[in-house]
GROMACS .gro file of C-alpha atoms in nm:
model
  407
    1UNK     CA    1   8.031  -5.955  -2.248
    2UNK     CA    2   7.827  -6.293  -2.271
    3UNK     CA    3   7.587  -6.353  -2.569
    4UNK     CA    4   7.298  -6.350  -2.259
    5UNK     CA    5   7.438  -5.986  -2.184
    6UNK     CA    6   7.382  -5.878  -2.501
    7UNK     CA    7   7.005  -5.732  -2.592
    8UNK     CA    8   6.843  -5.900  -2.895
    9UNK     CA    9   6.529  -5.789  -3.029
   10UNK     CA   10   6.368  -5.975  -3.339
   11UNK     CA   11   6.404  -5.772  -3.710
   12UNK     CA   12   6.099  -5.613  -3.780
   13UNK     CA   13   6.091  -5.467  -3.448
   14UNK     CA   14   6.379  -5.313  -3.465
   15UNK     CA   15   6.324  -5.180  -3.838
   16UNK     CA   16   5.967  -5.049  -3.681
   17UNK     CA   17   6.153  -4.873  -3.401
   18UNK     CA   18   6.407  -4.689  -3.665
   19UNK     CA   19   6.045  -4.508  -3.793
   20UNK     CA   20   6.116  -4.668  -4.126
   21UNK     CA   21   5.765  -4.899  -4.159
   22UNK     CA   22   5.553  -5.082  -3.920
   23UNK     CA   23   5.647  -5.446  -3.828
   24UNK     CA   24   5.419  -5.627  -4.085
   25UNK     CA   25   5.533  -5.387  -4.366
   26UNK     CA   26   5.917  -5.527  -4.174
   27UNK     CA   27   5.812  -5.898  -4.255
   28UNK     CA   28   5.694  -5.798  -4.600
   29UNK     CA   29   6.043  -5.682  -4.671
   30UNK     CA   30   6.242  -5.945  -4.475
   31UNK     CA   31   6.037  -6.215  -4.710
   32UNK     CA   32   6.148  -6.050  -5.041
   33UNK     CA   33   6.476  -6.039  -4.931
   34UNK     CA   34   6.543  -5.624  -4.918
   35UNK     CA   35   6.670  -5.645  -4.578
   36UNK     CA   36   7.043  -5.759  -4.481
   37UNK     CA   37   7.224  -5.764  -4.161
   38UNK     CA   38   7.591  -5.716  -4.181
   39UNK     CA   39   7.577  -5.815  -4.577
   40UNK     CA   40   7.339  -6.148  -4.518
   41UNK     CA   41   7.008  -6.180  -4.602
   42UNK     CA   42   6.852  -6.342  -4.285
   43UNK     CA   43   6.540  -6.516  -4.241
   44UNK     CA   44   6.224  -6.427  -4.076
   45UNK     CA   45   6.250  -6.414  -3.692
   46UNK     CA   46   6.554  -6.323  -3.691
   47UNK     CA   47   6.703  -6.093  -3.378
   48UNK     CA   48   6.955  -5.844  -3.376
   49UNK     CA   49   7.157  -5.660  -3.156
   50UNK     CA   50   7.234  -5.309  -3.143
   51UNK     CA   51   7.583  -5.360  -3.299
   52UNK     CA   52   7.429  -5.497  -3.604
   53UNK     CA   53   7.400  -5.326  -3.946
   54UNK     CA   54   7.059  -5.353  -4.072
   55UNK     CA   55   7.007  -5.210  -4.467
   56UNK     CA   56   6.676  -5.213  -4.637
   57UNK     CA   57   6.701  -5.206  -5.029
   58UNK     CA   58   7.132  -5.113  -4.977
   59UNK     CA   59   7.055  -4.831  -4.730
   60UNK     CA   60   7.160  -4.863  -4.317
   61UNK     CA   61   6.825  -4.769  -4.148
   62UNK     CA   62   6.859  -4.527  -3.910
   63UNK     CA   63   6.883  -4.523  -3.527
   64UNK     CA   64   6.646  -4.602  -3.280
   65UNK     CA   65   6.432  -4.289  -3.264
   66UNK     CA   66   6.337  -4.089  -2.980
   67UNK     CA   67   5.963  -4.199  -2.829
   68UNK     CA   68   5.693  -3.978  -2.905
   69UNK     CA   69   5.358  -3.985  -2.714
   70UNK     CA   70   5.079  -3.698  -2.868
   71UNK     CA   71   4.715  -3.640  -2.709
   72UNK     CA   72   4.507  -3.553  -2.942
   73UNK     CA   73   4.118  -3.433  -2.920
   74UNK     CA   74   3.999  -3.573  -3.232
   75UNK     CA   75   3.687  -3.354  -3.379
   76UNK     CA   76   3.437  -3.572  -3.495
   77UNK     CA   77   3.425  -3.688  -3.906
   78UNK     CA   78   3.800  -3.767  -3.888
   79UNK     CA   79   3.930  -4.151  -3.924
   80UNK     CA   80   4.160  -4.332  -3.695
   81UNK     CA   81   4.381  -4.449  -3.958
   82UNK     CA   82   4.732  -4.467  -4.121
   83UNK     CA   83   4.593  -4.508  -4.436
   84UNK     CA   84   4.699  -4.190  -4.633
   85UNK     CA   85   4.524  -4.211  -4.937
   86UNK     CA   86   4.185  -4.216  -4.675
   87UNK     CA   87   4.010  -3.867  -4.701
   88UNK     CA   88   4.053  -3.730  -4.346
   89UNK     CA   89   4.265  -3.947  -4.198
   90UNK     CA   90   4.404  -3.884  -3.847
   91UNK     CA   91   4.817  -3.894  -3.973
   92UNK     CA   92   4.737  -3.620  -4.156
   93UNK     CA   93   4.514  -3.400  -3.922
   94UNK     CA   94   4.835  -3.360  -3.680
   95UNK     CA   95   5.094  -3.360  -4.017
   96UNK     CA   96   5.367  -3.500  -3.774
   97UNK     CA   97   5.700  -3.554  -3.913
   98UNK     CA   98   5.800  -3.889  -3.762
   99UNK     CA   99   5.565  -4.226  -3.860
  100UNK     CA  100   5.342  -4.245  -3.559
  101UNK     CA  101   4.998  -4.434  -3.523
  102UNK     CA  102   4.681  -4.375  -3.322
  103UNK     CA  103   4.647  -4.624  -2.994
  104UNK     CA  104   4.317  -4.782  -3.055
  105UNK     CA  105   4.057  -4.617  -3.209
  106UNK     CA  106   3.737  -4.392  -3.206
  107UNK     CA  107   3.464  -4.384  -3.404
  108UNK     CA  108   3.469  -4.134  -3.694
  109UNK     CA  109   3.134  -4.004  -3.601
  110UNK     CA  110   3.280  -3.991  -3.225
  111UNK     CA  111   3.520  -3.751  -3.085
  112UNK     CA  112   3.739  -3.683  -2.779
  113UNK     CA  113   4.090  -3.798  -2.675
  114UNK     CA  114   4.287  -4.035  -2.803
  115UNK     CA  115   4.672  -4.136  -2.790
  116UNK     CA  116   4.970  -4.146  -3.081
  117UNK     CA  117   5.317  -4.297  -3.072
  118UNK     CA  118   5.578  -4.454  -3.240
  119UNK     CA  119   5.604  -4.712  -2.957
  120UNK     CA  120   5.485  -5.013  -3.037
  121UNK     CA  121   5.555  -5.205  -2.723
  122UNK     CA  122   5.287  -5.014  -2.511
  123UNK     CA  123   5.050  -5.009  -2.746
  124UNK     CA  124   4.870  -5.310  -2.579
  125UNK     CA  125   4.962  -5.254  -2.299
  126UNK     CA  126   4.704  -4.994  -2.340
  127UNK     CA  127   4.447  -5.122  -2.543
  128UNK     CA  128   4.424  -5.517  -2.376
  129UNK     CA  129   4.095  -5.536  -2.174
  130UNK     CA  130   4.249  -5.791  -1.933
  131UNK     CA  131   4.453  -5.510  -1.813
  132UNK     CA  132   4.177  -5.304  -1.653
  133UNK     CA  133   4.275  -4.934  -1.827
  134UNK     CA  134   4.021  -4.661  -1.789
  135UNK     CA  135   3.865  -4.462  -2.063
  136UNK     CA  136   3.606  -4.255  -1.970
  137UNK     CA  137   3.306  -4.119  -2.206
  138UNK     CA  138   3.040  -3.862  -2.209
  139UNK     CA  139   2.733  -3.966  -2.381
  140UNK     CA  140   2.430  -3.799  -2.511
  141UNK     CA  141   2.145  -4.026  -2.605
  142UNK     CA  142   1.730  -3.949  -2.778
  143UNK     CA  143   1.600  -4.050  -2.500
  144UNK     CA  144   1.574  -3.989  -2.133
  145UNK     CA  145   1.787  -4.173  -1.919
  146UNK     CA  146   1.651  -4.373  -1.628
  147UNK     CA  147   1.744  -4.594  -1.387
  148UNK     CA  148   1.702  -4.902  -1.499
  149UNK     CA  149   1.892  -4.787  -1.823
  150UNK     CA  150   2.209  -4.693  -1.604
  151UNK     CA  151   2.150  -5.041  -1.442
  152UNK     CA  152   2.147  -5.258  -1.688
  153UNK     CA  153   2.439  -5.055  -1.864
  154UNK     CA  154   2.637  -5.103  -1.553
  155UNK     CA  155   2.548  -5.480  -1.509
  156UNK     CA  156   2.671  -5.568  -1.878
  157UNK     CA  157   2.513  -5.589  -2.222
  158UNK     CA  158   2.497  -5.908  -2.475
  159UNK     CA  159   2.685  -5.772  -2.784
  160UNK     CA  160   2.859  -5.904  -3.085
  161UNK     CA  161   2.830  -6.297  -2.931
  162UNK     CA  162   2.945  -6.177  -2.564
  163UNK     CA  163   2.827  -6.023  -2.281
  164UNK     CA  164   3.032  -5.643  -2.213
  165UNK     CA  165   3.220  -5.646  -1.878
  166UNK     CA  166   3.122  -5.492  -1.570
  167UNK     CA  167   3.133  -5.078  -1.561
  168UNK     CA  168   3.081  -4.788  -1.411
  169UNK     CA  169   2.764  -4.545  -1.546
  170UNK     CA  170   2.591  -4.216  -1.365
  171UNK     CA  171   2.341  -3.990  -1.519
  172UNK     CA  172   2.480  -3.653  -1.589
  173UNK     CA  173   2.196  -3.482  -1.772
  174UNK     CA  174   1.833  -3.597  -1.871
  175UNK     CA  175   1.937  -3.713  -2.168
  176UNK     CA  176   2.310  -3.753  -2.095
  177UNK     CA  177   2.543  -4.014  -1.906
  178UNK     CA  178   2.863  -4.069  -1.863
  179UNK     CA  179   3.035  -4.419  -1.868
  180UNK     CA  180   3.422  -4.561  -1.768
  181UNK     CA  181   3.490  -4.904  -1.970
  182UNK     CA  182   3.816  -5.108  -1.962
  183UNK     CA  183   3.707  -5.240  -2.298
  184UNK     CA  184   3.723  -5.130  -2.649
  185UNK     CA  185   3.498  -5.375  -2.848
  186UNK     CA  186   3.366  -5.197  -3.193
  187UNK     CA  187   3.157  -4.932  -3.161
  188UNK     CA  188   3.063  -5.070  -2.787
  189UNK     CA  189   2.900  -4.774  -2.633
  190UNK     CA  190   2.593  -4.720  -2.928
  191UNK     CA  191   2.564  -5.104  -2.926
  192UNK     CA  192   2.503  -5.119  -2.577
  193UNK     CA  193   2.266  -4.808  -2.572
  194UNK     CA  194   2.077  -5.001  -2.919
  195UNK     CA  195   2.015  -5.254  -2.680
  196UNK     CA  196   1.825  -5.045  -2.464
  197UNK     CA  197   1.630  -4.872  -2.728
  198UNK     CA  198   1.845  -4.574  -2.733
  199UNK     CA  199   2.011  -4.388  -3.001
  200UNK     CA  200   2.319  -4.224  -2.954
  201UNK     CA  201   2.337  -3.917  -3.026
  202UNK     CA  202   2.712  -3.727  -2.923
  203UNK     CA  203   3.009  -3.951  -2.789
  204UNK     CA  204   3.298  -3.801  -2.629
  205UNK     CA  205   3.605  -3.936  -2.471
  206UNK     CA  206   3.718  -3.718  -2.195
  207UNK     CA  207   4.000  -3.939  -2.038
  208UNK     CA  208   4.233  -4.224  -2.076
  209UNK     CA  209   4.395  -4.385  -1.791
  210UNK     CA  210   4.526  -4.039  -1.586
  211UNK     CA  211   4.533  -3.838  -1.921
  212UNK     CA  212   4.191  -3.620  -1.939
  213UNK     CA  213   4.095  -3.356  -2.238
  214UNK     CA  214   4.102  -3.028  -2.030
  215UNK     CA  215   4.315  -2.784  -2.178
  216UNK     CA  216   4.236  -2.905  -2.521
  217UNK     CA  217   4.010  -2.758  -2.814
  218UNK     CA  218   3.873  -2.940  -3.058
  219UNK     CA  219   4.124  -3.071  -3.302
  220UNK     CA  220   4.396  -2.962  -3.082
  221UNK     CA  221   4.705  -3.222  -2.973
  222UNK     CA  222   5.010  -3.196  -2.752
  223UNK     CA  223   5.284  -3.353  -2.632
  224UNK     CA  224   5.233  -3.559  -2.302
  225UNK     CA  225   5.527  -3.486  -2.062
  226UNK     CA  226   5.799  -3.673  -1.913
  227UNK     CA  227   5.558  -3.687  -1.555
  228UNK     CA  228   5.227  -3.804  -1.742
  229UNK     CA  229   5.425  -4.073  -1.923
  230UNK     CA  230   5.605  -4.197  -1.563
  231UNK     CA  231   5.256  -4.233  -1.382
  232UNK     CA  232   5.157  -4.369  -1.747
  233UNK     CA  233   5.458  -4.637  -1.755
  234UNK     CA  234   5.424  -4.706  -1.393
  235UNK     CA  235   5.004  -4.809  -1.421
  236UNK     CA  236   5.100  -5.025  -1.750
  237UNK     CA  237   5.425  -5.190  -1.574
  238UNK     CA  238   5.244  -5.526  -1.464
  239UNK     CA  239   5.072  -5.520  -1.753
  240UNK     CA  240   5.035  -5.773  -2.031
  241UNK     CA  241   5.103  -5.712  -2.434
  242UNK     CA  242   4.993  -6.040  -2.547
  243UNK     CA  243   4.643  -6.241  -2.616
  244UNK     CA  244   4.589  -6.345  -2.287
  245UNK     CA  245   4.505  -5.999  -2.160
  246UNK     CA  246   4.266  -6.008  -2.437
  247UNK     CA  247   3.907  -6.076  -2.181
  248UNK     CA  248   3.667  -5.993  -2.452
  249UNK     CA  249   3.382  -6.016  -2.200
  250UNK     CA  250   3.174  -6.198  -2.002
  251UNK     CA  251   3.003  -6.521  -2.154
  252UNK     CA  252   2.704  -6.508  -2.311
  253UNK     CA  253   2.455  -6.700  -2.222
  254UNK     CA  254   2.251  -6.985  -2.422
  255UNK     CA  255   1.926  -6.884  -2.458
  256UNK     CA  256   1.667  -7.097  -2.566
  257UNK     CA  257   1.465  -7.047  -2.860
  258UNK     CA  258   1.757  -6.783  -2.984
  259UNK     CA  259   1.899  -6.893  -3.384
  260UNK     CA  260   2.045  -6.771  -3.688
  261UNK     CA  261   1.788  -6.587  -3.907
  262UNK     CA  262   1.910  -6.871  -4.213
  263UNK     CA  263   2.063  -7.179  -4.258
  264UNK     CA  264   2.058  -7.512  -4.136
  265UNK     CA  265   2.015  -7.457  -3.782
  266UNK     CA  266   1.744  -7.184  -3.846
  267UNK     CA  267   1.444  -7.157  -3.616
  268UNK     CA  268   1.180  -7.188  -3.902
  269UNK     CA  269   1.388  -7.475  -4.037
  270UNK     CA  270   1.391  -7.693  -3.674
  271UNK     CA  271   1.046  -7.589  -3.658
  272UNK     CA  272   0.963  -7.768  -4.048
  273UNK     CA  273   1.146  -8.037  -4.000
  274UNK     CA  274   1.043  -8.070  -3.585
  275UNK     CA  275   1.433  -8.107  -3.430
  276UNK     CA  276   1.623  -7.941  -3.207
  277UNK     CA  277   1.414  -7.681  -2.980
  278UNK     CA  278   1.100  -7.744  -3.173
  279UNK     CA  279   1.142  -8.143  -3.094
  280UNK     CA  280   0.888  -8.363  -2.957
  281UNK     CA  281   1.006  -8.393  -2.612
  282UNK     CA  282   0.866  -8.756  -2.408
  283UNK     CA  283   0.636  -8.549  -2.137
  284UNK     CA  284   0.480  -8.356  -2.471
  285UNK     CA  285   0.378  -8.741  -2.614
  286UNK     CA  286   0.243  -8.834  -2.287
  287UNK     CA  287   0.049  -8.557  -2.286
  288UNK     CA  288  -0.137  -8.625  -2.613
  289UNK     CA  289  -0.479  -8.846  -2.684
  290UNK     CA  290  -0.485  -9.229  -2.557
  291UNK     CA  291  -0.448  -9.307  -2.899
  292UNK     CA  292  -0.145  -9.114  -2.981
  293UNK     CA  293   0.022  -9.248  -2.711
  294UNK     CA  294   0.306  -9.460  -2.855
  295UNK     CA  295   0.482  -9.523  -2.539
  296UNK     CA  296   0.259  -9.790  -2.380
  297UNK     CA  297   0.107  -9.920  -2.694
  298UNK     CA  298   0.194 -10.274  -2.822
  299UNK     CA  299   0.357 -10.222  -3.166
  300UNK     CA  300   0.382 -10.614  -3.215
  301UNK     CA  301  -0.025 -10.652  -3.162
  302UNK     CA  302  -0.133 -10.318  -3.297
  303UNK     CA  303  -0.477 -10.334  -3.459
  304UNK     CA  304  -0.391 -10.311  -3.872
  305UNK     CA  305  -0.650 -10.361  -4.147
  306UNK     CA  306  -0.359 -10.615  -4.363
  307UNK     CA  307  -0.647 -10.569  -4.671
  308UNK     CA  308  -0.539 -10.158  -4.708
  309UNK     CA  309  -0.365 -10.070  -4.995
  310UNK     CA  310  -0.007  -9.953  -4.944
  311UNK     CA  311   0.031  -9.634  -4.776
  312UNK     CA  312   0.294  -9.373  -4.670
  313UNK     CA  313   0.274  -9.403  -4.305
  314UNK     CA  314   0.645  -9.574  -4.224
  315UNK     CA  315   0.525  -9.650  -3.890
  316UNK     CA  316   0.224  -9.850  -4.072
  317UNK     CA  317   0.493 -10.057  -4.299
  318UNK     CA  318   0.739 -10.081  -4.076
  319UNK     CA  319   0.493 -10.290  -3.869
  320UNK     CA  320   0.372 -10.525  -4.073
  321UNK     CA  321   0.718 -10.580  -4.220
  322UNK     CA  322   0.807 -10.674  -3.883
  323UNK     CA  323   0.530 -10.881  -3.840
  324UNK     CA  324   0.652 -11.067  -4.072
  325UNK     CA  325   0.977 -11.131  -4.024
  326UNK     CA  326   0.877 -11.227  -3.701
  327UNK     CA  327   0.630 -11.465  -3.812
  328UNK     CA  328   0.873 -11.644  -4.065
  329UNK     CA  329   1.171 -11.644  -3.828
  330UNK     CA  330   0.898 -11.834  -3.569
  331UNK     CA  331   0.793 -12.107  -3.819
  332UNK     CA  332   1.146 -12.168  -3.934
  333UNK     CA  333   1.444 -12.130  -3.661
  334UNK     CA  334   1.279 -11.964  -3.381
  335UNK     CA  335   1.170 -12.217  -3.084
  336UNK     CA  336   0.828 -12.221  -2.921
  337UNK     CA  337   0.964 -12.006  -2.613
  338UNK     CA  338   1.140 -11.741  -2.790
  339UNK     CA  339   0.797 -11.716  -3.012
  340UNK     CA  340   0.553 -11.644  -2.750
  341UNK     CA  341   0.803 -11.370  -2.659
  342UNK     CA  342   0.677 -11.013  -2.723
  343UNK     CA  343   0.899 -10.852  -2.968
  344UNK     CA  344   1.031 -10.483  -2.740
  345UNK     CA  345   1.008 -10.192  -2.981
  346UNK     CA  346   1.364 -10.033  -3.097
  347UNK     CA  347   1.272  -9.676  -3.209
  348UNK     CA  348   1.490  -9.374  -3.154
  349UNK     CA  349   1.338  -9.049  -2.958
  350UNK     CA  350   1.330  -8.894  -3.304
  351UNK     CA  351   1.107  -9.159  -3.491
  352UNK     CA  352   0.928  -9.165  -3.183
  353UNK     CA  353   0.826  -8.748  -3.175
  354UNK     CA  354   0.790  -8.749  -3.567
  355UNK     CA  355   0.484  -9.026  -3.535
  356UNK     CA  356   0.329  -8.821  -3.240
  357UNK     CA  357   0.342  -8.570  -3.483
  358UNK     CA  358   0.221  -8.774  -3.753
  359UNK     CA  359  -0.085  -8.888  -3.589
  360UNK     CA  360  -0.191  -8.565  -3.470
  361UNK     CA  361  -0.172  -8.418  -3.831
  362UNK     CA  362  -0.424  -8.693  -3.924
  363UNK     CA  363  -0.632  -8.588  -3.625
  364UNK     CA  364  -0.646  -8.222  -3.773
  365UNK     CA  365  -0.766  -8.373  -4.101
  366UNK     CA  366  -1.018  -8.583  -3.966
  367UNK     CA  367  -1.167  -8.310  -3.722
  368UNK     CA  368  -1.456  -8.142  -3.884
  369UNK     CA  369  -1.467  -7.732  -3.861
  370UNK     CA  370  -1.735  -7.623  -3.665
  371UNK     CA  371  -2.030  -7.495  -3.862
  372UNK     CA  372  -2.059  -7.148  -3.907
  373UNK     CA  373  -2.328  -6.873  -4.009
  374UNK     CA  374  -2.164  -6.844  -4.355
  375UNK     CA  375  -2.106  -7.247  -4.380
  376UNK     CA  376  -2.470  -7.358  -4.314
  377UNK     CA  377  -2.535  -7.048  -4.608
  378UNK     CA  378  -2.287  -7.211  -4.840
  379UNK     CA  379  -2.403  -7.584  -4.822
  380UNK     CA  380  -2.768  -7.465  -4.894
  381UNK     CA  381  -2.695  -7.274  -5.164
  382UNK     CA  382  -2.469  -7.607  -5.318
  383UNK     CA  383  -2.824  -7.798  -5.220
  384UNK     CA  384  -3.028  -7.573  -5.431
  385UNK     CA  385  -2.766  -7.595  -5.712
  386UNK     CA  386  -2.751  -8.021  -5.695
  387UNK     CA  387  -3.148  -7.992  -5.689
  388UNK     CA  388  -3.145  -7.774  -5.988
  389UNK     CA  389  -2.951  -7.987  -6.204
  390UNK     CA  390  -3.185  -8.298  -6.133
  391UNK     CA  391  -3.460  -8.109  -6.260
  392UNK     CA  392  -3.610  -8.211  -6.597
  393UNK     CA  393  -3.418  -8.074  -6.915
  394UNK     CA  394  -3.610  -7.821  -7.075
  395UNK     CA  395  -3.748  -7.861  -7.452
  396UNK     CA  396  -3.477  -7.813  -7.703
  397UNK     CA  397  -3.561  -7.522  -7.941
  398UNK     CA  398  -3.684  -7.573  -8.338
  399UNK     CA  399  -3.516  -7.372  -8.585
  400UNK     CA  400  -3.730  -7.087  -8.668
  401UNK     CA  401  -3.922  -7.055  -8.365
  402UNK     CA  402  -3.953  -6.767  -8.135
  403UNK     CA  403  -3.895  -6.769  -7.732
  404UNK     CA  404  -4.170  -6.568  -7.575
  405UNK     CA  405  -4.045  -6.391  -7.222
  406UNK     CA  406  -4.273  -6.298  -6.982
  407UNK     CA  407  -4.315  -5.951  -6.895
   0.00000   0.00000   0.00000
């Protein structure tokens, strides 16, 4: 027998196949050095064959165990874990003998079928989205359910940053509808139905692939026979275990006017600061007051007062420092030609938009408020004061005279 004859499959696989730990509880172990084949400690991604001796801490691990496949009709409250010292945990529910582990998950709060092995190889198989799988829920929602609920359901909802595949939804009830996904994104179903406006209310898986719940109570499992597991085997043999069967969804589109509630890119901070979606955009200058309009305006001739006193305006200094340059470059180096040449102005789209919106923020100042019923009250009662002060003093009083009131 050739070395290609021979099977190899890599160390923590076959350690997670003997039932002794899962494969990343394997590469734990293989890193610390408790695992030996044939007396050697090996390194990680190593493979073995069958005829190999495998030991974890001294001790041969046993063989290959037998596959076990349970259905199980989880009752709502109970956790899809493997985590033992978790309070009603799903490994304990069914008290199994051999290590097994739930294929996928449900929602504690949720209830229905769901699938345990030991097999890891068709876990996801299972579970990848990109392989098109069936699971098929019953859900009961607040509100009732209309058409243009199941329709946009159907069509595909934007969720956690992408947009949920295609699938199938029909009304069952007023307030109840059942839906068949191929994905498994977290907590997908009440997500979807939030989007909508709906709460959910009861969620129940009734089938996976061509296993259904029938026959099952509540909290009730079995063992799926050798026919459920061929048709089962035979749906998942062209599929895919890896990442690439991993189609998380369709992509979600850009919308505009859509940020992050903080941080840099935040809409109230591109609004401040006048960037991104909230930038000046060359049809919204055009659009302004002749005399905001940079884009035909002359900035080597502009109209300055050179007697002002220094102000903050850049666009005011930048000017006049150019102004000068220009002049002094003229009277020394420059020729005559080059001087009668109009200097082009070099200013980005950004320092263009931020003096737009610098002149119209002095316009706003300048603008007087419209006079109103309470305004023209105001300024004559500030006349009456300003008159009353101009009035004559009146005479200072003498110690040990009286001030007579009129009755």
């Amino acid at each position: 027998m050739t070395q290609q004859d021979i099977k190899l499959t890599r160390l923590n696989k076959y350690i997670s196949d003997t039932g002794y730990c899962s494969r990343r509880e394997a590469d734990r172990l293989i890193e610390q050095g408790r695992v030996t084949i044939n007396g050697k400690i090996p390194e990680m991604g190593t493979k073995v064959s069958d005829g190999d001796m495998v030991s974890v801490n001294g001790r041969p691990v046993k063989e290959k165990q037998k596959r076990i496949y349970i259905a199980l009709n989880k009752p709502a409250g109970i956790t899809c874990t493997t985590e033992r010292h978790i309070h009603g945990n799903v490994i304990d529910l069914i008290d199994y003998s051999t290590r097994i582990f739930p294929i996928g998950r449900l929602d504690k709060p949720s209830e229905g079928l769901i699938f345990l092995t030991n097999d890891g190889d068709i876990v996801n198989k299972i579970l990848r989205a990109g392989n098109a799988h069936e699971k098929e829920y019953i859900v009961k929602v607040d509100s009732t359910v209309t058409d243009k609920f199941l329709t946009g359901m159907a069509r595909g909802v934007p969720i956690l940053d992408t947009v949920t595949k295609p699938c199938k939804v029909t009304r069952e009830g007023r307030f109840e509808f059942k839906i068949i996904l191929t994905q498994g994104l977290n907590q997908q179903i009440r997500r979807m139905c939030e989007h909508f406006g709906f709460q959910v209310k009861s969620l129940t898986r009734t089938r996976i692939m061509n296993i259904d719940i029938k026959g099952l109570a509540t909290g009730q499992w079995r063992l799926l026979t050798d026919n459920e597991m061929a048709e089962i085997n035979a749906m998942v043999e062209g599929s895919s275990s890896t990442e690439e069967a991993s189609d998380y969804g369709q992509v979600k589109p850009k919308v505009k006017g859509q940020h992050s509630k903080r941080g840099v890119n935040s809409a109230a901070r591109q609004k401040r600061f006048g960037y991104g979606d909230y930038a000046a955009t060359p049809g919204q200058v055009l659009n302004d007051e002749a005399s905001s309009d940079v884009w035909n305006q002359d900035e080597t001739v502009a109209d300055l007062d050179k007697n002002d006193e220094p102000t903050s305006n850049f666009w005011t200094q930048n000017e006049k420092s150019s102004d000068a340059d220009v002049s002094s470059n003229v009277s020394s180096d420059m020729s005559e030609d080059i001087a009668q040449q109009d200097k082009p102005a070099s200013y980005s789209d950004e320092q263009i938009a931020s003096r737009a919106r610098f002149n119209s923020a002095e316009k706003k100042k300048e603008r007087k408020k419209p006079a109103t019923r309470f305004s023209i009250i105001a300024d004559r009662e500030k006349a009456k004061l300003a008159n009353a002060t101009k009035a004559s003093p009146a005479a200072p009083r003498v110690k040990g005279t009286l001030s007579l009131k009129k009755k």
